mmCIF file of N, CA and C in Angstrom:
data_model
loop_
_atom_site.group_PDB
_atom_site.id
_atom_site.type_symbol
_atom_site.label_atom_id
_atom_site.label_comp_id
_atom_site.label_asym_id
_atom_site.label_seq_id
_atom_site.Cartn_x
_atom_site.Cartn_y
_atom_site.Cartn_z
ATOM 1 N N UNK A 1 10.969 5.616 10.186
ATOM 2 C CA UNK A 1 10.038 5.173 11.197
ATOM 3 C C UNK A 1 9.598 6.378 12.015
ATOM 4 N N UNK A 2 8.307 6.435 12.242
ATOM 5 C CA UNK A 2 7.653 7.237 13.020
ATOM 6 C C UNK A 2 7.305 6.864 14.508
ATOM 7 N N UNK A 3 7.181 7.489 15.603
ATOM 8 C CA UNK A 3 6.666 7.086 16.407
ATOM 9 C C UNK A 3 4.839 6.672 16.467
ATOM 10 N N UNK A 4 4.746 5.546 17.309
ATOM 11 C CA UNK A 4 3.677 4.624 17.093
ATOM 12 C C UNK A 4 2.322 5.331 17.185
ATOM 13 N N UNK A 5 1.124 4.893 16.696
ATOM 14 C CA UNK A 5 0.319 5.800 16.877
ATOM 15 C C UNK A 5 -0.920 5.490 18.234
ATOM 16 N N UNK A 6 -1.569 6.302 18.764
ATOM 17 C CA UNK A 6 -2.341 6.012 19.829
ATOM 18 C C UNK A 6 -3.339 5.370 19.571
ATOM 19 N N UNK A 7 -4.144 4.560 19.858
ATOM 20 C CA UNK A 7 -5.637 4.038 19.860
ATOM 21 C C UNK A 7 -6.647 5.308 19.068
ATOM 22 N N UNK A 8 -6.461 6.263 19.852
ATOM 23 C CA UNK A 8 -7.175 7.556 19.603
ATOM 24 C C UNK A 8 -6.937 7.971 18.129
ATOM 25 N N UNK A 9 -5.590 7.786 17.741
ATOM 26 C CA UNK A 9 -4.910 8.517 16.703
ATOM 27 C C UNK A 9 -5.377 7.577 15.514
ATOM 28 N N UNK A 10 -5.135 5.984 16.349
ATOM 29 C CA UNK A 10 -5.722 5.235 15.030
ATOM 30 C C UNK A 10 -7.127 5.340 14.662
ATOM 31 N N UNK A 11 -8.090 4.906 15.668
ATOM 32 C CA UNK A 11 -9.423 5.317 15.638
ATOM 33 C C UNK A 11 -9.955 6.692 14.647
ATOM 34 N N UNK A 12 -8.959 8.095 15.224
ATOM 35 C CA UNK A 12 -9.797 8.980 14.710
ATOM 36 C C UNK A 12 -9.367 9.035 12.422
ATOM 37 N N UNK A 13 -8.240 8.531 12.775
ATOM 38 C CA UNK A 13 -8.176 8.754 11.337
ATOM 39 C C UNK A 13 -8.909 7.323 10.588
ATOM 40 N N UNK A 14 -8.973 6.312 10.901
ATOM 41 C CA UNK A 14 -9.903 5.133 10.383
ATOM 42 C C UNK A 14 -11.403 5.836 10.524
ATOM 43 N N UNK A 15 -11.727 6.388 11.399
ATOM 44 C CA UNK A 15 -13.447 7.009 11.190
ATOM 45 C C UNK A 15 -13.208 8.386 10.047
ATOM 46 N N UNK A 16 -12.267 9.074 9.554
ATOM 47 C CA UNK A 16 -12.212 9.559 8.667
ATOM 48 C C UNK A 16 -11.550 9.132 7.181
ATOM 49 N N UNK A 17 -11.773 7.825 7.114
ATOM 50 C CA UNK A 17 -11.197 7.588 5.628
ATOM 51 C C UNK A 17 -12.074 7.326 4.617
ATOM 52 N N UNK A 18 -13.298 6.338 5.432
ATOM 53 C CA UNK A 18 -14.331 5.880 4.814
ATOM 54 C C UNK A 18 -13.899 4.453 4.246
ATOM 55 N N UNK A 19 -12.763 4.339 4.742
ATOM 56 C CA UNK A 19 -12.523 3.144 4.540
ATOM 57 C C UNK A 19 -12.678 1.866 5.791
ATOM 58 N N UNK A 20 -12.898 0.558 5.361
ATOM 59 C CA UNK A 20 -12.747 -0.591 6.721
ATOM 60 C C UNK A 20 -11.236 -0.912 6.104
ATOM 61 N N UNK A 21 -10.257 -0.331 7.209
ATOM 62 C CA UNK A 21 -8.685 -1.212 7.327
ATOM 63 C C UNK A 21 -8.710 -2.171 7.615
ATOM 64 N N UNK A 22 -7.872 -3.209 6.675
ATOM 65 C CA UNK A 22 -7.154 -4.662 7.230
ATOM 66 C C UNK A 22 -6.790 -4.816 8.554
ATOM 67 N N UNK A 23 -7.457 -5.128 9.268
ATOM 68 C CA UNK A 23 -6.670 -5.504 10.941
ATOM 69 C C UNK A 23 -4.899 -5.476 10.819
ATOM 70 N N UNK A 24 -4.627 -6.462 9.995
ATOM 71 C CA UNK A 24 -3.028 -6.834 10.257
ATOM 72 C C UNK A 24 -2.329 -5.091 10.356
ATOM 73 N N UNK A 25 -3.106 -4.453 8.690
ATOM 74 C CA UNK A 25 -2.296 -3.156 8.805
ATOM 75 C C UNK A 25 -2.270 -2.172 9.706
ATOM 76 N N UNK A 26 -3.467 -2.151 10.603
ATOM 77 C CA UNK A 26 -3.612 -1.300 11.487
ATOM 78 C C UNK A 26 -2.655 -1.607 12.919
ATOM 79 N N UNK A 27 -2.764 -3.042 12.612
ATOM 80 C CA UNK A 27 -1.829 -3.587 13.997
ATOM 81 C C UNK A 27 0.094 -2.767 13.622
ATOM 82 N N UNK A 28 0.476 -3.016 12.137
ATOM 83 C CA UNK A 28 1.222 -2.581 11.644
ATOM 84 C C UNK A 28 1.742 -1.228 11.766
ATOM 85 N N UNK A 29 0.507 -0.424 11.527
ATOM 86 C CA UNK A 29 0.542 0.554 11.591
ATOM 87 C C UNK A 29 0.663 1.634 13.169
ATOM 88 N N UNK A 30 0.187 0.649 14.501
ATOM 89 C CA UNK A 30 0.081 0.975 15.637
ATOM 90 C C UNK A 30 1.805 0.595 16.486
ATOM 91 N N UNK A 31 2.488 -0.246 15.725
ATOM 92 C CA UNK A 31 3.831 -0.587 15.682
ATOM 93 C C UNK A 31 4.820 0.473 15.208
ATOM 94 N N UNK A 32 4.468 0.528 14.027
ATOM 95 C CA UNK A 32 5.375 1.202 13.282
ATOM 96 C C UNK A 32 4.639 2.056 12.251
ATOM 97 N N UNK A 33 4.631 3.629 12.672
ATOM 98 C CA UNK A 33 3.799 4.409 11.238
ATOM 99 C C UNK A 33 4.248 4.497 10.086
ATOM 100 N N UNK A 34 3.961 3.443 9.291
ATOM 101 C CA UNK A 34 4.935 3.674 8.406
ATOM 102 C C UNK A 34 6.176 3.503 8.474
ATOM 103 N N UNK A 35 7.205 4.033 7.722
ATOM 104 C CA UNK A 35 8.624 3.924 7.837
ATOM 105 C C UNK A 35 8.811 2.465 5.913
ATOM 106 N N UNK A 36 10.465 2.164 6.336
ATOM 107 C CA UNK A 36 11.503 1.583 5.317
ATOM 108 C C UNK A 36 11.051 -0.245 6.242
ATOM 109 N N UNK A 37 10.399 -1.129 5.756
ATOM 110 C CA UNK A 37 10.542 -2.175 5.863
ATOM 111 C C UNK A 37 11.718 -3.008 5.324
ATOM 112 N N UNK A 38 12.358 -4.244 6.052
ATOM 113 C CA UNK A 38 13.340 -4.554 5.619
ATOM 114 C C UNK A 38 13.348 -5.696 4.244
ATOM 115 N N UNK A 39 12.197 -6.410 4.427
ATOM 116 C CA UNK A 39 11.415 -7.043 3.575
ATOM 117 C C UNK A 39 10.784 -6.320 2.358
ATOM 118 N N UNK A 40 11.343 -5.844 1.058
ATOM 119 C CA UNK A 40 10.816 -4.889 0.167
ATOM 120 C C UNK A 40 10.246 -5.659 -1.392
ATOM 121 N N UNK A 41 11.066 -6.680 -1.346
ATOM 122 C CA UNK A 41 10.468 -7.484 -2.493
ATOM 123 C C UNK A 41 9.506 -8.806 -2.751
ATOM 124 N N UNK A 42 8.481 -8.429 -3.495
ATOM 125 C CA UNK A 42 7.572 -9.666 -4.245
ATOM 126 C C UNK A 42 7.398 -10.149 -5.403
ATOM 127 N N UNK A 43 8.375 -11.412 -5.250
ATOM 128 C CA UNK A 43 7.572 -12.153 -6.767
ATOM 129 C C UNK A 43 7.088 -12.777 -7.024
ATOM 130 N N UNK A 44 6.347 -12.479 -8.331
ATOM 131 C CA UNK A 44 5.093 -12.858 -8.889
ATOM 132 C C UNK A 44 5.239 -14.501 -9.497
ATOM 133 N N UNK A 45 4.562 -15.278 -9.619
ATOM 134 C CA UNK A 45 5.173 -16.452 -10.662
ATOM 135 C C UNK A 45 3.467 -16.334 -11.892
ATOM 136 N N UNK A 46 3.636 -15.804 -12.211
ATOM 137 C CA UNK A 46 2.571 -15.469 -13.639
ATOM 138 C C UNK A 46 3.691 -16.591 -14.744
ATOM 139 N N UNK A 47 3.286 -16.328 -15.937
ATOM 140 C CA UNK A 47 3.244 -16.440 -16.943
ATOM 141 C C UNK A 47 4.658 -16.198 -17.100
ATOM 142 N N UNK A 48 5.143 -15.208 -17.236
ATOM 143 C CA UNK A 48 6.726 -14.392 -17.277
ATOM 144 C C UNK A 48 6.210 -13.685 -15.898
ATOM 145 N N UNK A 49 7.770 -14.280 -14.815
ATOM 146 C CA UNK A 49 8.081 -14.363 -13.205
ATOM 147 C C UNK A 49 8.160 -12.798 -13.481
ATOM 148 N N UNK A 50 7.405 -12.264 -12.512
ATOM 149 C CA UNK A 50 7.591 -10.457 -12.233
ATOM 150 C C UNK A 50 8.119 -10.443 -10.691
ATOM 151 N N UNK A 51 8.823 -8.822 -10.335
ATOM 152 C CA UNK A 51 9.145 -9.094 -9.422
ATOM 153 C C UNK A 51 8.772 -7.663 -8.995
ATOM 154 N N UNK A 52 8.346 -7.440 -7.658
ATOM 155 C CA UNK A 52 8.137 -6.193 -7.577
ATOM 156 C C UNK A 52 8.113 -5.689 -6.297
ATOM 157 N N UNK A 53 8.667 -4.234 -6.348
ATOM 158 C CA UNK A 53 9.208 -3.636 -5.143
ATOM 159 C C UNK A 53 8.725 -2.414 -4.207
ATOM 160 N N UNK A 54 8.733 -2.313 -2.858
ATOM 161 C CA UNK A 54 8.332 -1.014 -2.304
ATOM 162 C C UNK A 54 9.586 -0.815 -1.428
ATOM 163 N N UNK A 55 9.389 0.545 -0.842
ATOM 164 C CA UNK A 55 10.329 1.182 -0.810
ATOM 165 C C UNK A 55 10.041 1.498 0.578
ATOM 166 N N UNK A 56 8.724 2.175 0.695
ATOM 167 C CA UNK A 56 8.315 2.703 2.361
ATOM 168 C C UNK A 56 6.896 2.288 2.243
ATOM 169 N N UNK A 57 6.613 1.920 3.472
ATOM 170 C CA UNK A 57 4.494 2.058 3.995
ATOM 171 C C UNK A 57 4.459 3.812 4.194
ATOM 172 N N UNK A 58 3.575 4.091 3.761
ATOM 173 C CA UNK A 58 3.182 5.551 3.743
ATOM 174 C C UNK A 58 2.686 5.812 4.820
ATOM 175 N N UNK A 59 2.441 6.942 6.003
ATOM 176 C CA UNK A 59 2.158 6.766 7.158
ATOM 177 C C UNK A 59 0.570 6.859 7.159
ATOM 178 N N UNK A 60 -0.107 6.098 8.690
ATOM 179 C CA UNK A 60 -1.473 5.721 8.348
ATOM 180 C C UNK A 60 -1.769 7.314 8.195
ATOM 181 N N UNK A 61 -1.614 8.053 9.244
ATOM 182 C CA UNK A 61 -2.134 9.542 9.173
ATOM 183 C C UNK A 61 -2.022 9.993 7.855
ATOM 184 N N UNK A 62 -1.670 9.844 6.939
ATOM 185 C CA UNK A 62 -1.040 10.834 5.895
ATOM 186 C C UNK A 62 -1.497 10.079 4.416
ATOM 187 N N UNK A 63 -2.500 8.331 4.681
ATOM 188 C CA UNK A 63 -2.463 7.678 3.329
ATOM 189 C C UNK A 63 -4.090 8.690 2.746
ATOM 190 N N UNK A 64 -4.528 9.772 3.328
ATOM 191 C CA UNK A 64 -5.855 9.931 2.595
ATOM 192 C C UNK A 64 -5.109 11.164 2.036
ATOM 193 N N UNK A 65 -4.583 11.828 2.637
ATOM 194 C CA UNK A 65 -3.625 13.125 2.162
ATOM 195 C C UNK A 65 -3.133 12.527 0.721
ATOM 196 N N UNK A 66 -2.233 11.513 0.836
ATOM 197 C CA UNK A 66 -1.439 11.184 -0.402
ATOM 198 C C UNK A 66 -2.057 10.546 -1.298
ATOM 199 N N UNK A 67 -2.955 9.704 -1.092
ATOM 200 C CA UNK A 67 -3.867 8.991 -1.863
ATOM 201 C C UNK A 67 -4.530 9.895 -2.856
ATOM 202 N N UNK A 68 -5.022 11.065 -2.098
ATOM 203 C CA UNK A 68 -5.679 12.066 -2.978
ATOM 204 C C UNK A 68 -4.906 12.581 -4.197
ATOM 205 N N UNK A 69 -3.499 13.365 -3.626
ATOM 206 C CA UNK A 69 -2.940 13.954 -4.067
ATOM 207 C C UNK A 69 -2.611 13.274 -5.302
ATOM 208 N N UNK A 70 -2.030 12.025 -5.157
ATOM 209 C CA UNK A 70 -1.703 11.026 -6.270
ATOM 210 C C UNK A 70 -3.137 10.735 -7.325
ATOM 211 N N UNK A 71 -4.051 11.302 -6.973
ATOM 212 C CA UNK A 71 -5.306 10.927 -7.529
ATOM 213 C C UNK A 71 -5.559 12.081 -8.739
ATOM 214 N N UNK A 72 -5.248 13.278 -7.617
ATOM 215 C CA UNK A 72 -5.507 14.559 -8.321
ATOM 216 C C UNK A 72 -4.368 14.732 -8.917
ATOM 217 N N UNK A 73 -3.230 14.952 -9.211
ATOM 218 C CA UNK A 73 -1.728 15.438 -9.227
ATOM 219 C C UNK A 73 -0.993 14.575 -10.804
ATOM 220 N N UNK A 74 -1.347 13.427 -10.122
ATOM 221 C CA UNK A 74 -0.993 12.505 -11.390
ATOM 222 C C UNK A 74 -1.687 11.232 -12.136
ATOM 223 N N UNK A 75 -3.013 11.451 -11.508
ATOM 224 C CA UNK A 75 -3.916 10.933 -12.622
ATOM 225 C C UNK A 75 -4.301 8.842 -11.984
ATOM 226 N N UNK A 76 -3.701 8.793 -11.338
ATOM 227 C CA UNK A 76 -3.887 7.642 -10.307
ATOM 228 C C UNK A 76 -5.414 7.161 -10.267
ATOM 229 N N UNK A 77 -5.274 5.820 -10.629
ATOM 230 C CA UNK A 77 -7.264 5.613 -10.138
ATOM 231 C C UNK A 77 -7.591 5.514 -8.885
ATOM 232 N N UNK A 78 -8.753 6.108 -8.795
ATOM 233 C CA UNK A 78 -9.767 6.043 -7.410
ATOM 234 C C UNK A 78 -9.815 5.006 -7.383
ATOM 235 N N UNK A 79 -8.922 3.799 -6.365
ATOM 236 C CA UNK A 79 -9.460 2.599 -6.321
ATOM 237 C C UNK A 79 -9.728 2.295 -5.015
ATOM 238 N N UNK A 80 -9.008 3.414 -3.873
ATOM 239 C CA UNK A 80 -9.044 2.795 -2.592
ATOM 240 C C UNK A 80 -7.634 3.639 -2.267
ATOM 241 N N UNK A 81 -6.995 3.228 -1.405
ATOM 242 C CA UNK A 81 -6.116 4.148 -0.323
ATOM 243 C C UNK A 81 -4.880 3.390 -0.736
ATOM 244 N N UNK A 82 -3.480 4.421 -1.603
ATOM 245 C CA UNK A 82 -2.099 4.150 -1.451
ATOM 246 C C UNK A 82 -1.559 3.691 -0.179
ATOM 247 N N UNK A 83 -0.715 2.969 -0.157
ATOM 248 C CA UNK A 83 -0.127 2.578 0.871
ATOM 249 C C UNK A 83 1.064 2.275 0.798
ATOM 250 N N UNK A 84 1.955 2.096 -0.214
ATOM 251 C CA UNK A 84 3.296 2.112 -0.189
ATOM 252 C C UNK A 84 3.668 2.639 -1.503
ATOM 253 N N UNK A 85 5.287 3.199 -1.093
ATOM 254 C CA UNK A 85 5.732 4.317 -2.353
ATOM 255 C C UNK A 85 6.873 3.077 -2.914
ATOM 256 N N UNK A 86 6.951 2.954 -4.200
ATOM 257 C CA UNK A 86 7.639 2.387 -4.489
ATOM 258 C C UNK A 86 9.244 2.633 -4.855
ATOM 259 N N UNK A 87 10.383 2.282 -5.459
ATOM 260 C CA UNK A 87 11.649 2.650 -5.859
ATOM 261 C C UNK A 87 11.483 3.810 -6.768
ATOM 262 N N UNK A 88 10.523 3.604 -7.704
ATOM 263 C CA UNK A 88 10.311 4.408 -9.085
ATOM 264 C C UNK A 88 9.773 5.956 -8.729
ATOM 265 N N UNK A 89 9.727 6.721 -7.727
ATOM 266 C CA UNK A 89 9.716 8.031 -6.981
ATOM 267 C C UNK A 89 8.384 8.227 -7.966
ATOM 268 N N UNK A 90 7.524 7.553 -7.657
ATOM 269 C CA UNK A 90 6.403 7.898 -7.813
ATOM 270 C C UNK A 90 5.824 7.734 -9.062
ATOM 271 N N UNK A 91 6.281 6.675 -10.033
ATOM 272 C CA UNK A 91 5.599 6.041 -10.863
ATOM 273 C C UNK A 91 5.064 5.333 -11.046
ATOM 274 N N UNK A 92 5.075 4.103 -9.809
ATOM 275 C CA UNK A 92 4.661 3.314 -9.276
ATOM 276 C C UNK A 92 4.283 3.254 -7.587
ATOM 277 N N UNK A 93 2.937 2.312 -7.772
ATOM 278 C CA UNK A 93 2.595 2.714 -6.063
ATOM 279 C C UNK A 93 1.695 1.068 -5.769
ATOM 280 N N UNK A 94 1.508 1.000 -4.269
ATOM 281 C CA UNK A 94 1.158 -0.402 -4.095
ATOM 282 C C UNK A 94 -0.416 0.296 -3.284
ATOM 283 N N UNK A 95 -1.507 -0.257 -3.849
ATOM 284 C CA UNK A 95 -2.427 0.393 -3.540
ATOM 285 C C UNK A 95 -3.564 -0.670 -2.493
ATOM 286 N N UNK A 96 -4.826 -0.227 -1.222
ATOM 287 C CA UNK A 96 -5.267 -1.507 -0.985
ATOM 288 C C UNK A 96 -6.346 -0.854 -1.773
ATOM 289 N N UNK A 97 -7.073 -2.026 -2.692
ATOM 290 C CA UNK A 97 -7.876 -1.895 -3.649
ATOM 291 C C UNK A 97 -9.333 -2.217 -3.628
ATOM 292 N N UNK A 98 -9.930 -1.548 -3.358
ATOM 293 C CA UNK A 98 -11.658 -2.144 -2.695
ATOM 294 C C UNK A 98 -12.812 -1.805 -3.905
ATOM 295 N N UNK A 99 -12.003 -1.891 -4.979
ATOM 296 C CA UNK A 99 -13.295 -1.705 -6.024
ATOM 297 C C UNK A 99 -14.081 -2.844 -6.188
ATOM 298 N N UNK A 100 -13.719 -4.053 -6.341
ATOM 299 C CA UNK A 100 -14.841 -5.697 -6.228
ATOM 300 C C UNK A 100 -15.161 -5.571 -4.739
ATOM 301 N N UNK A 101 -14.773 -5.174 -3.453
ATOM 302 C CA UNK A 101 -15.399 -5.208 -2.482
ATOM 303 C C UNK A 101 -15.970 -4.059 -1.544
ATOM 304 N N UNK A 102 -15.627 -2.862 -2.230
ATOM 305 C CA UNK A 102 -16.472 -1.804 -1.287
ATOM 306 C C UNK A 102 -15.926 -1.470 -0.452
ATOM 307 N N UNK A 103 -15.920 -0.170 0.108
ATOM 308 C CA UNK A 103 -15.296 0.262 1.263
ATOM 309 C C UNK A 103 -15.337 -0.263 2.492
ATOM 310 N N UNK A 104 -16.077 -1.441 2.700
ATOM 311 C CA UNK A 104 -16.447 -2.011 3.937
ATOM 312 C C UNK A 104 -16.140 -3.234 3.501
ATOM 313 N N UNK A 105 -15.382 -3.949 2.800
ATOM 314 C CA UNK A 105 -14.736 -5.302 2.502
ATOM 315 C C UNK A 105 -13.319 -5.032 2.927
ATOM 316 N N UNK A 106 -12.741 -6.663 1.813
ATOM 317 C CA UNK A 106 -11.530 -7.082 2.194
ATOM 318 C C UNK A 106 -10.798 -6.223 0.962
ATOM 319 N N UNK A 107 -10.362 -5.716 1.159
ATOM 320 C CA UNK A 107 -9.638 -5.213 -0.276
ATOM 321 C C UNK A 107 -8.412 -6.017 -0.711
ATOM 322 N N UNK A 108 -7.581 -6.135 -1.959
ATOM 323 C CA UNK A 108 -6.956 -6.879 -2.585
ATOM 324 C C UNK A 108 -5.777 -5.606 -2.789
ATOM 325 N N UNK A 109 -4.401 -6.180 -2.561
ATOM 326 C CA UNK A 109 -3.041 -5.172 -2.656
ATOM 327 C C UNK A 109 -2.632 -5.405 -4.269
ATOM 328 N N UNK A 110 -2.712 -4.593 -4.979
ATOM 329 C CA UNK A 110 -2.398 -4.036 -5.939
ATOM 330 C C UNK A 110 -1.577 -3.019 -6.502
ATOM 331 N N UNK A 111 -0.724 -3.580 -7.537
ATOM 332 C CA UNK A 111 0.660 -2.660 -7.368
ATOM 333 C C UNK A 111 0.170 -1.615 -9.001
ATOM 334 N N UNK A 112 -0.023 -0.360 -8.468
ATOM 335 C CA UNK A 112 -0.452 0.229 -10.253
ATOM 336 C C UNK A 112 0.931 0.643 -10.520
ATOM 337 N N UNK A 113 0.913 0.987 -11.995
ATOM 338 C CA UNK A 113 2.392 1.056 -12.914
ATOM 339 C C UNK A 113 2.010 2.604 -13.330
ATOM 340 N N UNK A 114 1.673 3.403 -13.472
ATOM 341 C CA UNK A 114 1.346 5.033 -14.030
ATOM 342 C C UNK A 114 1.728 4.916 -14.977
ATOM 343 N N UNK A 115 2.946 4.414 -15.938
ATOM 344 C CA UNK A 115 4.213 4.434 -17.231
ATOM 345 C C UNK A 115 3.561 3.441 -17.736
ATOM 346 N N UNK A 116 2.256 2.092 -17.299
ATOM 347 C CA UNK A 116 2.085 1.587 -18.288
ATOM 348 C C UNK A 116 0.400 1.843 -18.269
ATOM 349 N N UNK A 117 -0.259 3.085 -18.484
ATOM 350 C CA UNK A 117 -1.869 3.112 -18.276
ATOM 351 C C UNK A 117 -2.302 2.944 -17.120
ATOM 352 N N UNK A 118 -1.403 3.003 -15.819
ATOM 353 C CA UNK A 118 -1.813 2.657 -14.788
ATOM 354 C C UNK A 118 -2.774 1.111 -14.560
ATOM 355 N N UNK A 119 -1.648 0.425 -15.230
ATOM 356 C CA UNK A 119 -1.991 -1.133 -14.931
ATOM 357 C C UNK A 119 -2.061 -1.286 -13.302
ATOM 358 N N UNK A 120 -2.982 -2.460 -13.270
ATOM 359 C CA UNK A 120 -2.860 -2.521 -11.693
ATOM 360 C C UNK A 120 -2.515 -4.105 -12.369
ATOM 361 N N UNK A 121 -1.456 -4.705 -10.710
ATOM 362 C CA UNK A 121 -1.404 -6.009 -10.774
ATOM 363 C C UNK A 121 -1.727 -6.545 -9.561
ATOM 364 N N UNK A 122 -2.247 -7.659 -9.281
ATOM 365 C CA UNK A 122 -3.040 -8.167 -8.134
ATOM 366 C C UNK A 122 -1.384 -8.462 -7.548
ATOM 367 N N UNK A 123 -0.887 -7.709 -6.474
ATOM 368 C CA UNK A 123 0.133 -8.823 -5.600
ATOM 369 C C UNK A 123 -0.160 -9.587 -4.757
ATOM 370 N N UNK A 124 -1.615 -9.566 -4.055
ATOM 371 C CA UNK A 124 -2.071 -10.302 -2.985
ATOM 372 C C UNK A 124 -3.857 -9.938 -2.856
ATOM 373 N N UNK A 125 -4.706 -11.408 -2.165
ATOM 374 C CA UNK A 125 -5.982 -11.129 -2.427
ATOM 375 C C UNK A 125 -6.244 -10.531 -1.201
ATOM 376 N N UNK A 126 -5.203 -10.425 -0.399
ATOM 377 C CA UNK A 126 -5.818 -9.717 0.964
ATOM 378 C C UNK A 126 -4.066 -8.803 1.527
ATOM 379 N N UNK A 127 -4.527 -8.423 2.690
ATOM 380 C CA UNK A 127 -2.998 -7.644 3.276
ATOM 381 C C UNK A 127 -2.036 -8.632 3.992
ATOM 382 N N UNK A 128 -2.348 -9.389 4.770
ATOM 383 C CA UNK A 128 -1.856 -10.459 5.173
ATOM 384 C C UNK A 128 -1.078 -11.205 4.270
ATOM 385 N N UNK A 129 -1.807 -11.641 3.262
ATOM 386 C CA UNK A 129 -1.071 -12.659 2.321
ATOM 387 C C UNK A 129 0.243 -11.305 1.608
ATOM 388 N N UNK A 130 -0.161 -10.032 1.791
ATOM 389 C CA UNK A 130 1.032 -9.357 1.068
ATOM 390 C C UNK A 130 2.033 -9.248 1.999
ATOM 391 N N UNK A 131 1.729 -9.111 3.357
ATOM 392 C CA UNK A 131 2.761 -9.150 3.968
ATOM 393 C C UNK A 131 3.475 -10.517 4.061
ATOM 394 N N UNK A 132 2.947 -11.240 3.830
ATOM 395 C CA UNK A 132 3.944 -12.713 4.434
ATOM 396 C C UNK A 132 4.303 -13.228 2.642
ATOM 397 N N UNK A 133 4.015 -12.545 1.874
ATOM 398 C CA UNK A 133 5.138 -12.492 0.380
ATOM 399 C C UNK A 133 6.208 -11.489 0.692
ATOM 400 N N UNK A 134 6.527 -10.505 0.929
ATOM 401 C CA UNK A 134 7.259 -9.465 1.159
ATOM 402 C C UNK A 134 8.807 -10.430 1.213
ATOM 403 N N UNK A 135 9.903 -10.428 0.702
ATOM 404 C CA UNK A 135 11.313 -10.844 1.164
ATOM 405 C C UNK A 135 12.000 -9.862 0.925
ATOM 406 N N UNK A 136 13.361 -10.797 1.563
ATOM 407 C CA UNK A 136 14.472 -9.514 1.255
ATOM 408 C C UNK A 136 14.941 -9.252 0.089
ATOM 409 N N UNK A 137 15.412 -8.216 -0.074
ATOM 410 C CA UNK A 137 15.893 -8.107 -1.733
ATOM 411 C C UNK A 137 17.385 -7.742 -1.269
ATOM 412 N N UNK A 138 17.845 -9.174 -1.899
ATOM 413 C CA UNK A 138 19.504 -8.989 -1.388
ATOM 414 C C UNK A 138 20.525 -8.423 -2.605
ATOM 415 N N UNK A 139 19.741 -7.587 -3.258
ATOM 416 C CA UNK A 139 20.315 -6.669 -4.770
ATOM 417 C C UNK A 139 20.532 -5.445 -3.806
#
């Protein structure tokens, strides 16, 4: 956990992302920058039950830094801005995804796999609904 960020701090890095943030995350993010949530697991009920995990929220200051890097570095799609690192130290990442809606929509949380073609899987159609899937993982 980081200390919280200012109005100013949030403001100036949201006018440099080019992205429109989810309200909830920014509220999230003005709480707590980032950091180890205690709530790390979501499962899926598809077809065959998936279950899937993060590890940390990436801090707001630092998701265009890493987003990139993961873009350039290891081949990650341009879909929109990383936001959480998963167990798998970086084979997996939970991304908010604004390719059906544009940088000025709702984007959809999407978990990509790198080890399988960089599958993306829809975990949630908005941030909200990902946060209130999130449980504990009592493993």
């Amino acid at each position: 956990m980081d200390k919280p960020l200012t109005d100013e701090e949030i403001q100036n890095t949201v006018n440099n992302l080019g992205y429109t943030l989810p309200i909830l995350y920014i509220q999230l993010m003005k709480i707590q920058n980032g950091g180890y949530p205690q709530n790390t697991l979501i499962q899926l009920n598809e077809e065959k039950p998936s279950n899937y995990s993060i590890s940390e929220f990436i801090r707001l200051d630092s998701i265009a830094a890493e987003s990139e890097y993961m873009r350039n570095e290891w081949g990650y799609p341009d879909i929109g801005l990383y936001i959480c690192n998963c167990p798998s130290a970086g084979h997996h990442l939970v991304a908010l995804d604004y390719t059906e809606c544009g940088p000025t929509g709702e984007p959809t949380v999407v978990h990509v796999d790198q080890e399988n073609d960089f599958k993306k899987t829809i975990l949630a159609t908005n941030f909200e609904l990902f946060i209130s899937k999130l449980q504990y993982d009592e493993d």
